[in-house]
Amino acid sequence: MSAAGTPTHCPYCALQCGMVLRPGGTAGVEVTEWPDFPTNRGALCGKGRTAAELLAPAGRLTTPLVRDGRGTPLRPAEWDEALDRVAGALTATAQRHGREAVGVFGGGGLTNEKAYLLGKFARVVLRTPNIDYNGRFCMSSAAAAGNRAFGLDRGLPFPLEDIAWTGCVLLVGSNLAETMPPVQRYFTAQRERGGSLVVIDPRRTATARAATLHLQPQPGTDLALALGLLHLAIAEGYLDEGFVAARTTGFDAVRATAMEHWPERVERITGVPVPLLRTAVKLFAQAPTGMVLTARGAEQHSKGTDTVQAWINLTLALGKAGRALCGYGCLTGQGNGQGGREHGQKADQLPGYRRIDDPDARAHVAAVWGVDPDELPGPGRSAYELLDCLGEPDGVHSLLVLGSNPVVSAPRAAHVEERLRRLGFLAVADVVLSETAELADVVLPSAQWAEETGTTTNLEGRVILRRKAVDPPALVRTDLEIISALADRLGHPGGFPTDPERVFDELRRASAGGPADYAGISYQRIAAEQGVFWPCPSVDHPGTPRPFLDRFATPDGRARFVPVRHRPVAEEPDAEFPLYLTTGRVSAQYQSGAQTRRIASLVEAAPSAFVELHPHLALRLGVDEGAAVQVTSRRGSAVAPARLTDTIRADTVFMPFHWPGAGRANSLTNPVLDPTSRMPEFKVCAVRVEAAG
Ligand code: SF4
């Protein structure tokens, strides 16, 4: 690493803030600003500022580990022994139970190159359909709705900077102030220019407190809320009939469903007073431009796809899509959540966002991979379904996990943990000994972020380049090297390069002609242009920051309205479980916390789980601030200190999900799935709360 530093990107969330790594600090590497990088302009949150501490050897894996038998401790091993064990176990499982009994579980933090090579490894070497990734738990409902309505899931169909210039933003189920603080600059600028921000969230979060208007619906009722706003928009004459006629199809059926959701009915369902509904729709409709942005609060439901569709329907009906400073967008969460869902580690996809059940897509990708299309497996099990079948007679018996920690992050986590323990064989490649790695038969220490080069695709669809700044510890290997070594041992010595740029060049060919076309993107272009927006089909193509200005990506170029109706959450409160639980994040921790729970300053800022509850509820339960409370759902219990706040509804409690053990929020969550996206209902379930004995 030169004294001038290495420009790269944060290892955590989908904003992928630019930063420059320089020699210095306790880990020998220091995070400094990259003032010119266009998304964050030098700003970083606490996680990004402390990211270099992850590179220090303390607390991370520095050698392979193997277990000699169930019940015996993990012990250090040579790479050859560890890799031989993995290859031998995967082969034995396939021979004994069939290829489908071998599973692969990836992560939304893996680079595009890793996600691509992992998908190819599963389909070409293991020939199993059972590969999926934890990004399924993140943005899959928005992706499904975006594909259905626009013919393309591009996260945000505009650069973040457009937010600063739009007239009104409806922000649904997002607490940006905690999850992506640097992005707030665009919202602040937007309001300074006279724009308005309407936040829809069951909690009065820091983001909601800064808004023009906050609507605080009952958890799980966003779909009804969107339908009610559309009803009012139609009734009050705000419909953009010209746009609907020229750029969309299917509005008549949507009008009929909206008219079934009159304001008083929606007030009864959501708890949001009719006058506030009227104010919200007026702010959005009367603004000359506007955007609707959703995040996990709207999406992580068993009706997440339809909920997002309802917001898209509202956006389209008011003509606020397909033109400058307008549109619907998903605020992707994980670092490479967008790229991770484009290049083949998802059960139903091939690289380039192609469908694995599309014969043309199979033929194209098979030609790039040099295999017969008929040899490629079909669609496999989605993430939760894959975890739920572990160890079952007709399920997965051997699992390879890369960069994911489902023991903490999966719904109904105690059940998933039990399934992982029942597996015939579990191998985990990760940077740290996560709670999932602790259960493994073989643990492979991976290089991370600043120790390797690779691309990610941020929430804007901008493909960016993480550059290697330092060497990994001596006995640590990159995930590409691990995949390549396993492919070698499993009889595929070619086709799995370890050089990330070679992998990316192959990915470009595999994606060419697909919806997420990277063919024209190169490492050189990314460096020179500070990222390139896909689709970018040729080297002389400028990239596509705003894909829907002229036409949508459907066959007829029109956006599709799809009728959707309100339906209750899968688990309504009752006498036994009388409250709603909703889950989410805090600013100092990231996802399952496997990395951030090892950074001292982040632990100091957010040391453990807590249960947020309204003072009225606390009074009724006889619970004081800081007292231990037990939260129980039909799936299990969690115990954590009470945090009293009047920013939450009195019928709802909140828990962050970053911690394992007694405070594990996902011990409680409901794995019921959205029928389209296969997203679990993380955001709402019925619970009972009591003072812990
Ligand atoms: Fe930026 Fe997200 Fe990293 Fe924070 S965690 S510095 S918001 S990329």
XYZ file of C-alpha atoms in Angstrom, residues 68-682:
615
model
C -12.261 -35.095 14.099
C -15.774 -36.169 14.936
C -19.062 -34.869 16.308
C -18.572 -33.578 19.820
C -14.844 -33.049 19.388
C -13.383 -29.538 19.289
C -12.215 -27.793 16.133
C -8.426 -28.042 15.706
C -6.000 -26.258 13.358
C -5.239 -28.108 10.130
C -3.269 -27.750 6.911
C -5.154 -26.472 3.877
C -4.748 -29.772 2.040
C -6.355 -31.708 4.860
C -9.240 -29.225 5.170
C -9.948 -29.071 1.440
C -9.658 -32.852 1.077
C -12.194 -33.242 3.868
C -14.643 -30.879 2.149
C -14.238 -32.449 -1.294
C -14.485 -35.974 0.141
C -17.646 -35.206 2.110
C -19.401 -33.510 -0.817
C -18.527 -36.438 -3.089
C -19.673 -39.030 -0.566
C -22.980 -37.221 -0.022
C -23.671 -36.987 -3.760
C -22.879 -40.685 -4.202
C -25.026 -41.767 -1.273
C -27.999 -39.386 -1.505
C -27.802 -37.840 -4.974
C -26.432 -34.507 -6.174
C -29.415 -32.560 -4.814
C -28.348 -33.568 -1.305
C -25.384 -31.189 -1.569
C -26.257 -27.556 -0.860
C -24.514 -24.193 -1.117
C -25.451 -21.094 0.870
C -23.880 -17.783 -0.168
C -23.915 -14.239 1.117
C -25.016 -10.793 0.021
C -21.580 -9.460 0.945
C -19.715 -11.594 -1.601
C -18.247 -9.725 -4.556
C -19.751 -10.205 -8.013
C -16.811 -12.412 -8.913
C -17.350 -14.680 -5.898
C -21.119 -14.870 -6.383
C -20.601 -15.728 -10.046
C -17.945 -18.389 -9.437
C -19.920 -19.909 -6.555
C -23.001 -20.234 -8.795
C -20.917 -21.821 -11.534
C -19.306 -24.190 -8.992
C -22.724 -25.335 -7.768
C -24.160 -25.877 -11.261
C -21.085 -27.227 -13.102
C -19.050 -29.057 -10.437
C -21.630 -30.099 -7.835
C -24.482 -30.092 -10.380
C -26.906 -29.329 -7.594
C -29.931 -27.025 -7.906
C -29.717 -26.230 -4.197
C -27.848 -22.965 -4.026
C -29.293 -19.794 -2.539
C -28.035 -16.888 -0.452
C -28.947 -14.696 2.469
C -29.858 -11.835 0.132
C -33.131 -13.723 -0.262
C -33.813 -12.462 3.279
C -33.066 -8.890 2.277
C -34.505 -7.413 -0.949
C -36.184 -10.318 -2.731
C -39.729 -8.946 -2.433
C -38.729 -5.626 -3.989
C -36.803 -7.489 -6.677
C -39.832 -9.644 -7.502
C -42.175 -6.650 -7.657
C -39.697 -4.602 -9.722
C -39.307 -7.409 -12.225
C -43.069 -7.830 -12.433
C -43.863 -4.136 -12.870
C -40.879 -2.799 -14.812
C -39.390 -5.948 -16.350
C -36.176 -5.227 -14.437
C -34.957 -5.091 -10.840
C -32.325 -2.371 -10.753
C -32.624 -1.327 -7.081
C -32.697 2.417 -7.607
C -33.426 3.397 -11.222
C -31.584 6.677 -10.670
C -28.396 7.869 -8.935
C -28.751 8.914 -5.296
C -28.001 12.516 -6.231
C -31.432 12.724 -7.928
C -33.085 12.458 -4.503
C -31.776 15.903 -3.639
C -33.756 17.416 -6.522
C -37.086 15.625 -6.345
C -40.221 17.264 -4.992
C -41.520 14.630 -2.597
C -40.199 11.324 -1.275
C -42.367 8.632 0.289
C -39.945 6.573 2.379
C -41.534 3.294 3.420
C -40.041 1.090 6.131
C -36.574 2.596 6.210
C -34.604 4.142 9.036
C -31.800 5.664 6.976
C -30.592 7.779 9.859
C -29.377 4.556 11.512
C -28.746 2.243 8.581
C -27.081 4.533 6.019
C -26.298 7.893 7.640
C -24.213 9.322 4.746
C -27.208 9.095 2.415
C -29.142 11.550 4.546
C -27.285 14.413 2.870
C -29.512 13.964 -0.180
C -32.682 14.086 1.892
C -31.482 17.151 3.768
C -30.668 18.921 0.500
C -34.062 17.913 -0.888
C -35.910 19.529 2.002
C -33.671 22.617 1.921
C -34.813 23.067 -1.683
C -38.435 23.010 -0.537
C -39.147 19.327 -1.071
C -41.110 17.170 1.354
C -40.415 13.807 2.953
C -43.141 11.462 4.148
C -41.856 8.610 6.326
C -44.007 5.520 6.874
C -42.823 3.465 9.830
C -44.445 1.899 12.922
C -41.655 3.527 14.968
C -40.988 7.248 15.224
C -37.345 6.767 14.325
C -34.695 9.437 13.911
C -35.529 9.375 10.193
C -39.240 9.843 10.916
C -38.584 12.706 13.346
C -36.807 14.641 10.605
C -39.648 14.172 8.091
C -42.301 16.587 6.902
C -44.914 14.015 7.835
C -44.735 10.695 9.658
C -47.401 8.024 9.238
C -47.180 5.377 11.971
C -49.170 2.351 10.775
C -49.702 -0.889 12.612
C -46.972 -3.368 11.560
C -47.851 -5.358 8.459
C -50.410 -2.916 7.042
C -48.313 -0.984 4.495
C -50.159 -2.671 1.651
C -53.501 -1.326 2.866
C -51.938 2.085 3.407
C -50.702 2.255 -0.184
C -54.115 1.154 -1.459
C -55.783 3.832 0.660
C -53.490 6.522 -0.734
C -54.252 5.339 -4.271
C -57.976 5.448 -3.504
C -57.646 9.045 -2.326
C -55.461 9.985 -5.293
C -58.146 8.736 -7.675
C -61.035 10.231 -5.702
C -59.387 13.628 -5.428
C -58.477 13.859 -9.102
C -54.707 13.410 -8.888
C -54.503 10.566 -11.419
C -52.033 11.269 -14.257
C -54.247 9.910 -17.023
C -51.849 10.826 -19.809
C -48.980 8.887 -18.252
C -51.202 5.930 -17.395
C -52.462 5.761 -20.991
C -49.093 6.232 -22.668
C -46.667 4.343 -20.447
C -48.551 1.616 -18.546
C -50.912 -1.332 -18.827
C -53.466 -2.840 -16.458
C -54.753 0.189 -14.584
C -58.467 -0.631 -14.686
C -58.088 -3.715 -12.488
C -55.962 -1.728 -10.058
C -58.533 1.065 -9.910
C -61.145 -1.497 -8.876
C -59.006 -2.830 -5.983
C -58.134 0.694 -4.843
C -61.800 1.644 -4.686
C -62.346 -1.266 -2.252
C -59.936 0.457 0.156
C -61.773 3.641 1.095
C -60.049 5.923 3.622
C -62.090 5.031 6.704
C -61.519 1.328 6.073
C -57.799 1.962 5.699
C -57.764 3.983 8.917
C -59.354 0.996 10.696
C -56.742 -1.407 9.265
C -53.647 0.752 9.655
C -54.472 3.042 12.549
C -53.424 6.071 10.472
C -56.064 8.856 10.687
C -57.770 9.827 7.439
C -56.594 13.481 7.593
C -52.977 12.279 7.628
C -53.678 10.015 4.640
C -55.081 13.028 2.799
C -52.068 15.174 3.662
C -49.667 12.474 2.493
C -51.330 11.934 -0.847
C -51.610 15.677 -1.428
C -47.906 16.224 -0.711
C -46.929 13.454 -3.108
C -49.452 14.152 -5.852
C -49.003 17.919 -5.963
C -45.214 17.793 -6.045
C -43.986 18.203 -9.622
C -41.670 15.205 -9.169
C -41.600 12.411 -6.632
C -40.133 9.086 -5.614
C -41.260 6.126 -3.550
C -38.466 4.263 -1.780
C -39.017 1.048 0.142
C -36.762 -0.935 2.434
C -37.047 -3.987 4.645
C -39.926 -2.590 6.707
C -42.213 -2.855 3.691
C -40.576 -5.869 2.088
C -39.917 -8.496 4.788
C -43.458 -9.824 4.906
C -45.333 -12.834 3.625
C -47.045 -10.307 1.330
C -43.897 -8.266 0.670
C -44.071 -8.547 -3.118
C -47.675 -7.346 -3.200
C -46.886 -4.571 -0.726
C -44.112 -3.229 -2.932
C -46.398 -3.633 -5.937
C -49.015 -1.476 -4.196
C -46.443 1.318 -3.774
C -45.392 0.911 -7.408
C -49.054 1.144 -8.466
C -49.349 4.452 -6.585
C -46.149 5.743 -8.182
C -47.365 4.860 -11.671
C -50.900 6.189 -11.184
C -49.516 9.609 -10.297
C -47.113 9.601 -13.235
C -44.094 9.609 -10.965
C -42.016 7.008 -12.784
C -40.166 6.786 -16.074
C -39.196 10.445 -16.109
C -36.502 12.659 -14.623
C -36.297 12.921 -10.810
C -39.076 10.357 -10.417
C -39.406 6.652 -9.790
C -39.840 3.733 -7.450
C -36.648 2.384 -5.880
C -35.555 -0.246 -3.381
C -32.938 0.739 -0.804
C -30.910 -2.454 -0.947
C -29.343 -3.422 2.367
C -26.374 -5.766 2.093
C -23.012 -4.704 0.676
C -23.457 -6.543 -2.609
C -27.128 -7.370 -2.245
C -27.740 -6.024 -5.755
C -24.848 -7.762 -7.562
C -25.342 -10.893 -5.464
C -28.819 -11.327 -6.912
C -27.686 -10.820 -10.501
C -24.956 -13.356 -11.107
C -26.163 -16.778 -10.223
C -25.997 -17.595 -6.504
C -29.797 -17.421 -6.326
C -31.742 -20.666 -6.676
C -33.707 -19.503 -9.717
C -31.074 -17.530 -11.607
C -28.117 -17.688 -13.930
C -25.610 -14.838 -14.457
C -26.841 -11.589 -15.994
C -30.097 -11.852 -14.019
C -31.202 -14.629 -16.357
C -33.822 -17.133 -15.291
C -32.519 -20.657 -14.886
C -35.718 -22.088 -16.389
C -35.338 -20.073 -19.617
C -33.967 -22.371 -22.390
C -32.215 -19.505 -24.201
C -30.562 -18.343 -20.977
C -29.384 -21.876 -20.216
C -27.954 -22.252 -23.727
C -26.075 -18.943 -23.515
C -24.541 -19.553 -20.081
C -23.781 -23.215 -20.818
C -21.836 -22.116 -23.913
C -19.747 -19.712 -21.817
C -19.139 -22.479 -19.281
C -18.379 -25.090 -21.966
C -21.041 -27.541 -20.817
C -24.195 -29.037 -22.273
C -27.269 -26.948 -21.296
C -29.062 -30.167 -20.352
C -26.441 -30.772 -17.670
C -27.361 -27.588 -15.818
C -29.731 -28.221 -12.909
C -33.071 -26.414 -12.711
C -34.344 -24.097 -9.961
C -33.532 -25.116 -6.395
C -34.890 -24.382 -2.937
C -35.067 -20.810 -1.694
C -32.934 -19.769 1.296
C -35.256 -20.659 4.162
C -36.553 -23.767 2.417
C -32.966 -24.883 1.898
C -32.106 -24.350 5.578
C -35.347 -26.018 6.642
C -34.580 -29.224 4.702
C -31.102 -29.775 6.182
C -30.721 -33.332 7.409
C -34.199 -34.375 6.229
C -34.364 -37.733 4.384
C -35.018 -36.041 1.020
C -33.189 -32.848 1.930
C -29.642 -31.498 1.914
C -27.093 -33.564 3.840
C -23.885 -31.624 3.155
C -23.743 -27.837 3.068
C -21.058 -25.371 2.026
C -21.589 -21.853 3.442
C -19.683 -18.807 2.206
C -19.874 -15.514 4.090
C -23.183 -16.046 5.854
C -24.263 -16.591 9.455
C -27.788 -18.075 9.398
C -27.598 -19.150 13.066
C -28.209 -15.473 13.859
C -29.771 -14.078 10.690
C -32.306 -16.730 9.627
C -35.913 -16.646 10.814
C -36.924 -19.226 13.441
C -33.211 -19.362 14.165
C -33.250 -22.025 16.885
C -34.869 -24.412 14.408
C -32.314 -23.516 11.729
C -29.499 -24.027 14.236
C -30.891 -27.448 15.093
C -31.086 -28.300 11.380
C -27.447 -27.255 10.903
C -26.422 -29.478 13.829
C -28.221 -32.434 12.203
C -26.331 -32.123 8.934
C -24.060 -34.942 7.844
C -21.386 -32.399 6.961
C -21.039 -28.623 7.228
C -18.192 -26.514 5.824
C -18.039 -22.759 6.374
C -15.699 -20.275 4.700
C -15.626 -16.988 6.571
C -13.404 -14.266 7.950
C -14.323 -14.899 11.580
C -15.514 -17.872 13.615
C -19.177 -16.936 13.333
C -21.883 -18.748 15.267
C -22.503 -20.838 12.128
C -18.796 -21.589 11.654
C -18.673 -22.813 15.270
C -20.966 -25.686 14.210
C -18.921 -26.672 11.158
C -16.915 -29.817 10.532
C -14.437 -27.769 8.487
C -13.813 -24.017 8.709
C -11.911 -22.280 5.912
C -10.402 -18.856 6.719
C -11.238 -16.334 3.978
C -9.518 -13.157 2.926
C -11.683 -10.081 3.178
C -12.511 -6.774 1.597
C -9.204 -4.843 1.705
C -7.135 -7.989 1.142
C -8.497 -8.794 -2.311
C -9.771 -7.076 -5.430
C -13.296 -7.460 -6.747
C -16.399 -5.621 -7.847
C -19.660 -4.975 -6.074
C -22.822 -3.319 -7.341
C -24.201 -0.686 -5.028
C -27.829 0.161 -4.363
C -27.865 2.499 -7.386
C -26.819 -0.260 -9.822
C -23.357 1.316 -10.020
C -20.667 -1.346 -10.462
C -17.651 -0.350 -8.374
C -14.199 -1.737 -7.653
C -12.830 -2.752 -4.294
C -9.058 -2.746 -4.571
C -6.609 -4.864 -2.643
C -4.655 -2.716 -0.193
C -2.919 -5.258 2.059
C -1.997 -8.940 2.048
C -4.145 -11.330 4.078
C -2.533 -13.275 6.947
C -0.173 -15.982 5.668
C -2.530 -18.960 5.959
C -5.661 -17.200 4.756
C -6.947 -17.711 1.194
C -9.410 -15.814 -0.965
C -12.838 -17.317 -1.629
C -11.910 -17.569 -5.317
C -8.870 -19.664 -4.352
C -11.060 -21.852 -2.127
C -13.659 -22.425 -4.861
C -10.933 -23.128 -7.413
C -9.138 -25.608 -5.120
C -12.383 -27.460 -4.423
C -13.253 -27.564 -8.138
C -9.797 -29.020 -8.769
C -10.300 -31.762 -6.207
C -13.771 -32.522 -7.559
C -12.468 -33.198 -11.071
C -12.795 -29.772 -12.728
C -9.243 -28.457 -12.901
C -10.035 -25.703 -15.441
C -12.648 -22.993 -15.524
C -12.288 -21.651 -12.001
C -9.672 -18.884 -12.127
C -8.379 -17.313 -8.946
C -7.604 -13.935 -10.522
C -10.657 -11.698 -9.933
C -10.244 -9.769 -13.186
C -10.280 -13.008 -15.180
C -13.422 -14.081 -13.371
C -14.994 -10.684 -14.052
C -14.169 -10.925 -17.757
C -15.922 -14.295 -17.881
C -18.870 -12.847 -15.936
C -19.103 -10.096 -18.567
C -19.464 -12.725 -21.299
C -21.952 -14.745 -19.279
C -24.076 -11.656 -18.575
C -23.958 -10.338 -22.180
C -27.449 -9.953 -23.584
C -29.098 -10.601 -20.199
C -31.126 -8.073 -18.189
C -28.091 -7.235 -16.018
C -25.673 -6.854 -18.898
C -22.103 -6.134 -17.725
C -20.437 -6.851 -21.102
C -19.106 -3.303 -21.547
C -17.815 -2.873 -17.987
C -14.120 -3.375 -17.229
C -11.938 -2.759 -14.187
C -10.266 0.052 -16.150
C -13.580 1.765 -16.879
C -14.780 1.469 -13.314
C -11.575 3.082 -12.079
C -11.668 5.865 -14.664
C -15.402 6.633 -14.318
C -15.878 6.053 -10.567
C -18.241 3.203 -11.308
C -20.371 2.186 -14.278
C -24.152 1.714 -14.158
C -25.569 -1.478 -15.684
C -26.921 -2.341 -18.198
C -23.800 -1.586 -20.178
C -23.823 -3.905 -23.190
C -20.636 -2.755 -24.977
C -17.354 -1.031 -24.252
C -18.515 2.120 -26.064
C -21.826 2.224 -24.158
C -21.924 4.934 -21.445
C -23.792 2.804 -18.904
C -27.363 3.439 -17.768
C -27.863 5.577 -14.656
C -31.592 6.075 -15.372
C -32.913 3.008 -17.225
C -36.634 3.832 -17.555
C -36.701 7.336 -19.008
C -37.726 6.249 -22.511
C -39.281 2.875 -21.924
C -39.638 0.251 -19.236
C -37.896 -3.092 -19.665
C -41.074 -5.048 -20.400
C -41.641 -6.520 -23.877
C -44.022 -3.670 -24.834
C -42.001 -1.005 -23.019
C -44.866 -0.182 -20.654
C -44.887 -0.554 -16.884
C -47.388 -3.080 -15.556
C -49.996 -2.267 -12.951
C -50.838 -5.408 -10.984
C -53.942 -5.555 -8.785
C -53.190 -6.443 -5.157
C -55.391 -6.578 -2.069
C -54.785 -6.103 1.617
C -54.517 -9.265 3.659
C -53.651 -9.667 7.338
C -50.206 -10.602 8.599
C -49.646 -14.333 8.952
C -49.863 -14.156 12.732
C -52.237 -11.648 14.324
C -52.029 -11.013 18.088
C -54.444 -13.038 20.216
C -55.055 -13.709 23.895
C -51.891 -15.794 24.269
C -49.589 -13.607 22.163
C -51.188 -10.151 22.384
C -48.475 -7.899 20.931
C -46.688 -7.360 17.636
C -42.932 -7.850 17.441
C -41.023 -6.011 14.752
C -37.268 -6.344 14.218
C -34.579 -4.120 12.712
C -31.113 -2.641 13.025
C -29.028 -0.237 15.063
C -26.403 2.030 13.543
C -23.335 0.490 15.234
C -23.977 -3.115 14.189
C -24.265 -4.805 10.813
C -26.433 -7.801 9.922
C -25.663 -10.830 12.157
C -22.925 -8.778 13.841
C -20.271 -11.404 13.062
C -17.843 -8.629 12.100
C -19.099 -5.574 13.998
C -19.484 -7.390 17.328
C -15.681 -7.752 17.213
C -14.959 -3.987 16.953
C -14.490 -2.477 20.423
C -15.932 0.972 19.714
C -19.008 -0.520 18.019
C -19.549 -2.903 20.923
C -19.299 0.041 23.289
C -21.918 1.921 21.267
C -24.258 -1.068 20.928
C -23.219 -3.851 23.314
C -26.257 -6.108 23.307
C -29.841 -6.713 22.305
C -32.714 -4.795 23.880
C -36.486 -4.722 23.774
C -38.017 -1.370 22.918
C -41.486 -0.860 24.386
C -43.886 2.001 25.028
C -44.043 3.334 28.629
C -47.787 2.574 28.797
C -47.118 -1.053 27.944
C -44.203 -1.169 30.391
C -46.449 0.192 33.150
C -49.052 -2.459 32.422
C -46.396 -5.179 32.509
C -44.684 -3.782 35.610
C -41.392 -3.387 33.760
C -38.868 -0.610 34.452
C -36.204 0.806 32.168
C -33.319 -1.671 31.948
C -35.179 -4.562 33.562
C -34.862 -7.926 31.837
C -37.936 -8.892 29.839
C -38.781 -12.140 28.169
C -40.346 -12.014 24.711
C -42.042 -15.222 23.608
C -43.520 -16.204 20.259
C -44.806 -19.537 18.989
C -41.228 -20.394 17.984
C -39.248 -19.556 21.102
C -38.160 -16.928 23.586
C -35.581 -14.180 23.883
C -34.514 -12.212 26.939
C -33.060 -8.694 26.861
C -33.208 -5.436 28.836
C -36.237 -3.182 28.376
C -35.761 0.166 26.705
C -38.736 2.451 27.248
C -39.661 4.946 24.541
C -42.810 6.668 23.380
C -41.588 6.516 19.775
C -43.085 3.049 19.367
C -46.746 2.083 19.222
C -48.121 0.703 22.485
C -49.230 -2.498 20.727
C -45.753 -3.239 19.335
C -42.301 -4.117 20.668
C -39.062 -3.842 18.726
C -35.841 -5.879 18.884
C -32.650 -5.439 16.845
C -31.459 -8.728 15.337
C -27.646 -8.483 15.489
C -26.979 -10.730 18.488
C -26.863 -14.486 19.182
C -27.734 -16.255 22.421
C -30.491 -15.215 24.801
C -31.092 -11.910 23.006
C -31.422 -13.471 19.544
C -34.445 -11.736 17.983
C -34.651 -14.330 15.237
C -35.489 -17.000 17.814
C -38.927 -15.377 17.638
C -39.476 -14.493 13.973
C -41.939 -16.239 11.708
C -40.550 -18.148 8.676
C -43.817 -18.042 6.741
C -42.853 -17.141 3.159
C -44.049 -14.707 0.513
C -45.427 -16.941 -2.272
C -43.545 -15.057 -5.009
C -40.254 -13.897 -3.518
C -39.949 -16.624 -0.815
C -39.140 -13.836 1.666
C -39.807 -14.774 5.312
C -42.024 -12.545 7.452
C -39.191 -11.099 9.560
